[in-house]
Short mmCIF file of C-alpha atoms in Angstrom, two decimals:
data_model
loop_
_atom_site.label_atom_id
_atom_site.label_comp_id
_atom_site.label_asym_id
_atom_site.label_seq_id
_atom_site.Cartn_x
_atom_site.Cartn_y
_atom_site.Cartn_z
CA MET A 1 2.89 -76.52 -24.82
CA ALA A 2 4.09 -74.81 -21.76
CA LEU A 3 3.57 -71.07 -20.74
CA LEU A 4 6.71 -69.32 -20.12
CA SER A 5 6.51 -67.44 -16.71
CA LEU A 6 8.00 -64.12 -16.41
CA PRO A 7 9.79 -63.50 -13.35
CA PRO A 8 8.50 -61.32 -10.44
CA PRO A 9 9.12 -57.51 -10.82
CA PRO A 10 11.74 -56.38 -8.59
CA PRO A 11 10.48 -55.04 -5.54
CA ARG A 12 9.81 -51.15 -5.37
CA ARG A 13 12.21 -49.56 -3.25
CA PRO A 14 10.79 -47.20 -0.61
CA MET A 15 11.97 -43.47 -1.14
CA ALA A 16 14.60 -42.70 1.64
CA ALA A 17 13.47 -40.76 4.43
CA GLY A 18 15.80 -38.33 3.78
CA HIS A 19 14.56 -37.51 0.16
CA ALA A 20 10.79 -37.84 1.35
CA ILE A 21 11.42 -34.82 3.67
CA LEU A 22 13.02 -33.24 1.13
CA VAL A 23 10.33 -33.48 -1.58
CA VAL A 24 8.14 -32.24 1.47
CA LEU A 25 10.19 -29.13 2.16
CA ILE A 26 10.42 -28.24 -1.50
CA ALA A 27 6.65 -28.43 -1.90
CA LEU A 28 6.02 -26.24 1.27
CA GLY A 29 8.48 -23.62 -0.14
CA ILE A 30 6.83 -23.63 -3.45
CA GLY A 31 3.25 -23.38 -1.74
CA MET A 32 4.89 -20.70 0.29
CA VAL A 33 6.21 -18.51 -2.37
CA LEU A 34 2.92 -18.88 -4.60
CA ASN A 35 0.70 -18.04 -1.35
CA ALA A 36 3.15 -15.08 -0.22
CA PRO A 37 0.48 -12.27 -0.54
CA GLY A 38 -2.39 -14.40 1.42
CA LEU A 39 0.44 -15.34 4.31
CA ALA A 40 1.98 -11.84 4.27
CA ALA A 41 -1.41 -10.11 4.85
CA ALA A 42 -2.66 -12.71 7.66
CA ALA A 43 0.94 -12.13 9.43
CA ALA A 44 0.72 -8.28 9.49
CA ARG A 45 -2.75 -8.80 11.31
CA GLN A 46 -1.67 -11.08 14.25
CA PRO A 47 -1.77 -9.10 17.41
CA PHE A 48 0.94 -6.93 18.70
CA GLY A 49 4.03 -8.75 20.04
CA TRP A 50 7.01 -10.66 19.28
CA GLN A 51 5.29 -13.57 16.97
CA ARG A 52 3.91 -11.27 14.73
CA SER A 53 7.17 -9.40 14.55
CA VAL A 54 9.03 -12.79 13.51
CA ALA A 55 6.26 -13.86 11.01
CA VAL A 56 6.14 -10.38 9.33
CA THR A 57 10.00 -10.28 9.17
CA LEU A 58 10.17 -13.58 7.40
CA LEU A 59 7.26 -13.55 5.03
CA THR A 60 8.06 -9.84 3.63
CA PRO A 61 11.25 -11.10 1.74
CA ILE A 62 9.28 -14.26 0.38
CA ARG A 63 6.21 -11.74 -0.66
CA THR A 64 8.64 -9.20 -2.36
CA PHE A 65 10.49 -12.23 -4.23
CA SER A 66 6.80 -13.57 -5.19
CA ASP A 67 5.77 -10.04 -6.52
CA LEU A 68 9.11 -8.95 -8.19
CA ALA A 69 8.98 -12.59 -10.08
CA GLY A 70 5.26 -12.57 -11.24
CA LEU A 71 4.81 -15.84 -8.79
CA ASN A 72 1.73 -14.42 -7.36
CA TRP A 73 -0.63 -14.25 -10.63
CA PRO A 74 -2.14 -17.77 -9.97
CA HIS A 75 -3.19 -16.14 -6.28
CA VAL A 76 -4.53 -13.01 -7.57
CA ALA A 77 -6.29 -14.45 -10.65
CA LEU A 78 -8.15 -17.16 -8.64
CA ALA A 79 -9.08 -14.07 -5.96
CA ASP A 80 -10.48 -11.83 -8.86
CA VAL A 81 -12.48 -14.90 -10.51
CA ALA A 82 -13.90 -15.97 -7.26
CA ALA A 83 -14.92 -12.31 -6.48
CA GLN A 84 -16.54 -11.85 -10.00
CA ALA A 85 -18.27 -15.14 -9.81
CA THR A 86 -19.69 -14.40 -6.23
CA GLY A 87 -20.11 -10.67 -6.44
CA SER A 88 -18.48 -9.90 -3.14
CA ALA A 89 -15.27 -10.36 -1.34
CA SER A 90 -14.59 -13.94 -0.13
CA SER A 91 -14.52 -14.06 3.92
CA GLY A 92 -11.35 -16.57 3.52
CA ASP A 93 -7.62 -15.26 4.19
CA GLN A 94 -6.58 -11.91 3.10
CA VAL A 95 -5.33 -11.35 -0.33
CA ALA A 96 -2.71 -8.47 -0.49
CA ALA A 97 -2.89 -6.16 -3.67
CA ALA A 98 -0.94 -7.42 -6.95
CA ALA A 99 2.04 -5.68 -7.57
CA PRO A 100 2.12 -3.30 -10.81
CA ALA A 101 4.33 -4.62 -13.32
CA PRO A 102 8.14 -3.71 -12.71
CA ALA A 103 8.26 -0.96 -15.08
CA GLN A 104 5.72 0.98 -13.38
CA ARG A 105 6.77 0.25 -9.73
CA ALA A 106 9.35 3.26 -9.38
CA THR A 107 10.79 2.95 -5.93
CA ALA A 108 12.69 5.30 -4.41
CA PRO A 109 16.49 4.25 -3.03
CA THR A 110 16.39 2.76 0.84
CA ALA A 111 19.49 4.66 1.60
CA ALA A 112 19.88 4.61 5.52
CA VAL A 113 18.82 8.19 7.11
CA THR A 114 21.31 9.62 9.51
CA GLY A 115 19.43 12.53 10.36
CA ASP A 116 22.20 14.85 9.04
CA GLU A 117 20.37 16.04 5.66
CA THR A 118 19.80 19.32 5.42
CA GLU A 119 16.66 20.35 3.48
CA PRO A 120 17.31 22.95 0.10
CA SER A 121 15.65 26.04 0.46
CA PRO A 122 12.01 26.41 -0.98
CA ARG A 123 12.02 26.49 -4.70
CA ARG A 124 9.24 29.17 -6.19
CA SER A 125 7.58 29.32 -9.36
CA PRO A 126 8.85 32.10 -11.83
CA ALA A 127 5.82 33.92 -10.96
CA GLY A 128 6.92 34.12 -7.64
CA ASP A 129 3.95 32.34 -5.74
CA ASP A 130 4.01 29.76 -3.41
CA ARG A 131 2.95 27.38 -6.33
CA ARG A 132 6.40 25.56 -7.29
CA GLY A 133 6.49 24.56 -10.55
CA GLY A 134 3.58 23.23 -12.92
CA THR A 135 4.95 24.15 -16.13
CA ARG A 136 6.97 22.55 -18.93
CA GLU A 137 10.20 24.37 -18.11
CA TYR A 138 9.23 24.05 -14.22
CA PRO A 139 7.55 20.54 -13.94
CA LEU A 140 5.69 20.05 -10.59
CA ARG A 141 7.86 17.30 -8.48
CA MET A 142 5.50 14.94 -6.97
CA TRP A 143 6.03 12.09 -4.62
CA VAL A 144 3.79 9.20 -4.13
CA GLY A 145 4.27 6.80 -1.07
CA GLY A 146 2.64 4.68 1.57
CA ASP A 147 1.64 0.71 2.37
CA SER A 148 0.33 -2.02 -0.06
CA LEU A 149 -2.91 -0.02 -0.61
CA THR A 150 -0.78 2.49 -2.60
CA SER A 151 0.58 -0.58 -4.90
CA GLU A 152 -2.14 0.18 -7.11
CA PHE A 153 -3.14 3.91 -6.69
CA GLY A 154 0.60 5.00 -6.56
CA PRO A 155 1.65 4.01 -10.19
CA ALA A 156 -1.98 5.14 -11.33
CA LEU A 157 -1.38 8.40 -10.01
CA VAL A 158 2.14 8.86 -11.33
CA ASP A 159 0.95 7.73 -15.13
CA VAL A 160 -2.07 10.27 -14.92
CA ALA A 161 0.62 12.94 -13.51
CA VAL A 162 3.53 12.53 -16.08
CA ARG A 163 0.80 12.78 -19.03
CA THR A 164 0.07 16.28 -18.31
CA ARG A 165 4.04 16.63 -19.19
CA ARG A 166 3.96 19.16 -16.53
CA VAL A 167 4.83 16.80 -13.70
CA THR A 168 7.37 14.22 -12.88
CA ALA A 169 6.66 11.79 -10.36
CA ASP A 170 8.23 8.76 -8.24
CA VAL A 171 6.24 6.32 -6.21
CA ASP A 172 7.41 4.00 -3.09
CA PHE A 173 5.17 1.52 -1.71
CA ARG A 174 5.95 -0.88 1.14
CA PHE A 175 4.13 -3.51 2.17
CA SER A 176 3.03 -4.38 5.73
CA THR A 177 4.15 -1.14 6.80
CA GLY A 178 2.88 2.16 8.56
CA LEU A 179 3.34 4.65 11.16
CA ALA A 180 2.49 2.38 14.01
CA ARG A 181 5.49 -0.13 13.73
CA PRO A 182 8.85 1.84 13.15
CA ASP A 183 10.64 -0.93 14.49
CA PHE A 184 9.76 -2.92 11.35
CA PHE A 185 10.08 -0.17 8.65
CA ASN A 186 10.61 3.87 9.96
CA TRP A 187 8.32 5.67 7.28
CA PRO A 188 9.22 9.14 9.20
CA ALA A 189 12.99 8.52 8.79
CA GLN A 190 12.43 7.74 5.01
CA LEU A 191 10.26 10.39 4.61
CA ARG A 192 12.71 12.61 5.96
CA ARG A 193 15.31 11.28 3.53
CA VAL A 194 13.05 11.87 0.63
CA ALA A 195 12.28 15.56 1.72
CA ALA A 196 16.01 16.33 1.91
CA THR A 197 17.01 14.51 -1.29
CA VAL A 198 14.12 14.49 -3.54
CA ASP A 199 12.38 17.80 -2.18
CA PRO A 200 9.00 16.94 -4.07
CA ASP A 201 6.77 20.10 -4.47
CA VAL A 202 3.50 17.69 -3.63
CA PHE A 203 3.69 14.50 -1.40
CA VAL A 204 0.78 12.33 -1.51
CA VAL A 205 0.81 9.93 1.08
CA MET A 206 -1.78 6.94 2.38
CA PHE A 207 -1.27 5.15 5.44
CA GLY A 208 -3.44 3.48 7.86
CA ALA A 209 -4.08 -0.51 6.48
CA ASN A 210 -1.56 -1.79 9.27
CA ASP A 211 -1.90 0.66 11.90
CA GLY A 212 -5.04 -0.65 13.47
CA GLN A 213 -3.09 -2.14 16.41
CA ASN A 214 -1.57 -1.23 19.78
CA LEU A 215 1.52 0.90 20.18
CA GLN A 216 4.73 0.28 21.90
CA VAL A 217 6.16 3.65 23.29
CA ASP A 218 9.49 2.75 25.33
CA ASP A 219 8.45 -0.22 27.75
CA ARG A 220 4.66 0.75 27.55
CA VAL A 221 2.07 -0.99 24.98
CA LEU A 222 -0.95 1.53 24.21
CA THR A 223 -4.03 -0.38 23.74
CA PHE A 224 -5.62 0.37 20.27
CA GLY A 225 -8.38 2.70 20.42
CA THR A 226 -7.78 4.19 23.91
CA PRO A 227 -7.34 8.11 24.52
CA ALA A 228 -3.56 7.44 25.05
CA TRP A 229 -3.25 5.63 21.92
CA GLN A 230 -5.06 8.05 19.82
CA ALA A 231 -2.83 10.79 21.28
CA GLU A 232 0.39 8.94 20.59
CA TYR A 233 -0.98 8.26 17.09
CA ARG A 234 -2.02 11.81 16.12
CA ARG A 235 1.50 12.62 17.40
CA ARG A 236 3.23 10.76 15.05
CA VAL A 237 0.86 11.80 12.30
CA THR A 238 1.25 15.23 13.21
CA ALA A 239 4.88 15.14 13.16
CA VAL A 240 4.94 13.68 9.65
CA MET A 241 2.29 16.52 8.37
CA GLN A 242 4.73 18.78 9.61
CA ARG A 243 8.10 17.61 8.04
CA LEU A 244 6.48 16.91 4.48
CA SER A 245 4.66 20.31 4.50
CA ALA A 246 7.57 22.12 5.38
CA ARG A 247 9.57 24.33 2.88
CA GLY A 248 6.53 25.53 0.92
CA ARG A 249 5.59 21.94 0.06
CA TRP A 250 1.76 20.43 -0.03
CA VAL A 251 0.54 17.64 1.18
CA TRP A 252 -2.47 15.31 -0.09
CA TRP A 253 -2.97 12.86 2.45
CA VAL A 254 -5.49 10.27 1.45
CA GLY A 255 -7.54 8.36 4.04
CA GLN A 256 -8.55 4.65 3.99
CA PRO A 257 -11.55 3.57 1.91
CA GLY A 258 -14.58 1.77 3.67
CA MET A 259 -13.74 -2.21 4.50
CA ARG A 260 -15.66 -5.21 4.14
CA SER A 261 -15.17 -6.26 7.60
CA PRO A 262 -17.10 -4.03 10.16
CA ASP A 263 -14.56 -4.31 13.04
CA PHE A 264 -11.90 -3.52 10.67
CA ASP A 265 -13.82 -0.64 8.84
CA ALA A 266 -14.43 1.04 12.40
CA ARG A 267 -10.50 0.82 13.06
CA MET A 268 -9.96 2.52 9.78
CA SER A 269 -12.80 4.67 10.31
CA LEU A 270 -11.10 6.21 13.74
CA LEU A 271 -7.53 6.18 11.82
CA ASN A 272 -9.48 8.49 9.20
CA GLU A 273 -10.93 10.99 11.84
CA VAL A 274 -7.20 11.15 13.17
CA TYR A 275 -6.18 12.26 9.77
CA ARG A 276 -8.95 14.38 9.33
CA SER A 277 -8.46 16.30 12.07
CA ALA A 278 -4.85 16.63 11.95
CA ALA A 279 -4.67 18.11 8.36
CA ALA A 280 -7.13 20.76 9.56
CA ASP A 281 -4.29 21.97 11.60
CA HIS A 282 -2.04 22.32 8.94
CA GLN A 283 -2.36 25.28 6.18
CA ARG A 284 -0.66 22.93 3.45
CA VAL A 285 -1.90 19.43 3.98
CA SER A 286 -5.42 18.51 2.52
CA TYR A 287 -7.26 15.44 3.82
CA VAL A 288 -8.66 13.32 0.91
CA ASP A 289 -11.74 11.23 1.99
CA SER A 290 -11.62 7.96 -0.28
CA ARG A 291 -14.46 6.41 1.42
CA ALA A 292 -17.35 8.04 -0.76
CA LEU A 293 -15.60 6.60 -3.80
CA PHE A 294 -15.94 2.98 -3.02
CA THR A 295 -19.11 2.72 -1.45
CA GLY A 296 -22.54 1.54 -3.25
CA PRO A 297 -25.74 3.70 -3.41
CA THR A 298 -26.84 2.59 0.26
CA GLY A 299 -23.14 3.66 1.50
CA ALA A 300 -21.98 0.23 2.24
CA PHE A 301 -18.83 -1.90 1.02
CA SER A 302 -19.33 -2.65 -2.50
CA PRO A 303 -16.55 -4.64 -4.41
CA TYR A 304 -18.49 -3.76 -7.76
CA LEU A 305 -19.11 0.01 -8.69
CA ASP A 306 -19.91 1.80 -11.56
CA ASP A 307 -16.87 2.93 -13.54
CA GLY A 308 -18.45 6.12 -14.91
CA GLY A 309 -19.40 4.68 -17.97
CA GLY A 310 -22.35 2.89 -16.95
CA ASN A 311 -20.15 -0.52 -16.33
CA ARG A 312 -20.05 -2.44 -13.18
CA THR A 313 -16.29 -2.84 -12.36
CA LEU A 314 -14.16 -4.67 -9.89
CA MET A 315 -12.75 -2.07 -7.73
CA ARG A 316 -11.62 -4.07 -4.51
CA GLN A 317 -9.72 -7.53 -4.16
CA GLN A 318 -10.99 -10.54 -2.64
CA ASP A 319 -9.98 -9.60 0.94
CA GLY A 320 -12.19 -6.64 1.04
CA ILE A 321 -9.10 -4.38 1.94
CA HIS A 322 -7.00 -3.51 -1.67
CA LEU A 323 -7.64 -2.02 -4.71
CA THR A 324 -7.57 -3.84 -7.88
CA ARG A 325 -6.11 -1.75 -10.90
CA ALA A 326 -9.35 -0.18 -11.57
CA GLY A 327 -10.03 0.92 -7.92
CA GLY A 328 -6.44 2.35 -7.84
CA GLN A 329 -7.06 4.08 -11.25
CA ARG A 330 -10.50 5.45 -9.46
CA LEU A 331 -8.70 6.70 -6.41
CA ALA A 332 -5.73 8.36 -8.74
CA ASP A 333 -7.96 10.38 -10.73
CA ASP A 334 -9.72 11.72 -7.69
CA VAL A 335 -6.50 12.79 -5.65
CA PHE A 336 -5.16 14.14 -9.19
CA ALA A 337 -7.87 16.22 -9.60
CA GLU A 338 -7.51 18.07 -6.58
CA VAL A 339 -3.81 18.68 -7.21
CA ALA A 340 -4.58 19.72 -10.46
CA ALA A 341 -6.95 22.41 -9.47
CA ARG A 342 -4.37 23.70 -7.57
CA TRP A 343 -1.75 24.06 -10.42
CA GLY A 344 -4.22 24.14 -13.48
CA LEU A 345 -2.92 21.01 -14.77
CA THR A 346 -4.30 19.15 -17.60
CA GLU A 347 -3.39 16.40 -19.94
CA GLY A 348 -0.89 17.65 -22.63
CA ASN A 349 -0.93 21.28 -21.93
#
């Protein structure tokens, strides 16, 4: 009996070159969105120059979309798992802090600042002293803002403050920003607008993670750490402190925590000294030293710390820079303790 032979299968048609390119571009786009935190953090740490400006400008909206859409969770989850498995932060690419849930992320409007805003007259508490608000009838108005290290700390501070029912609070944090690059995001102008329109009783701000770089002044570039650089950066810090502490307001300026990288930690230590010394020259500005909160028994960087209940808890993200949610809560509790001590605020009273 003769066997029937099957016809050979038709030859597979190769994918058209255009389709192949499209598939590659889609895959790259998906990868860029999923890894947006790491890419944005790496771009922000590039040397000062046009390459950094272009990279940050292109990646910031992608990173914002990734955060708001919750597409960065695989990246953040893997970073946390890796840190827990090793007990220390990885030496790989930086991983920026995970954004809080949309319900927690209260941001101030981004209206343009014209410079024509007029600040209202200082408000006084019924007692007539300089402690404005702080009661249920006259709640204290708090505004929290800063760079990406505020993304976990800021919402946590707002939560603990409003639980007293004697504080109203808002938070506004911007990734890859600071006082070094007003061409990218102008914090002094934004803070001037907030002072004029929101008129908080208390400002809590945290800058510096993106400021360890050269400064451009007119057509000059000031090298980081030089006397000229320190003088210019202090001038910027002082101008912000003067603006925020005007009209009877109080300011808590939060310093940078210790960092895993020795070089980066040294840069942040220099910035902290600028903040500390500038705050000492302003009666209504208090400097909050966060370094001791995030160091181990030997004073060295440690991603895991005692949470106060005898449990070792991951406080820092894999990049050795940003705070985890627990770390943000740790810092928020410390800062609010200082604010509450001045106004006699306690939860539910």
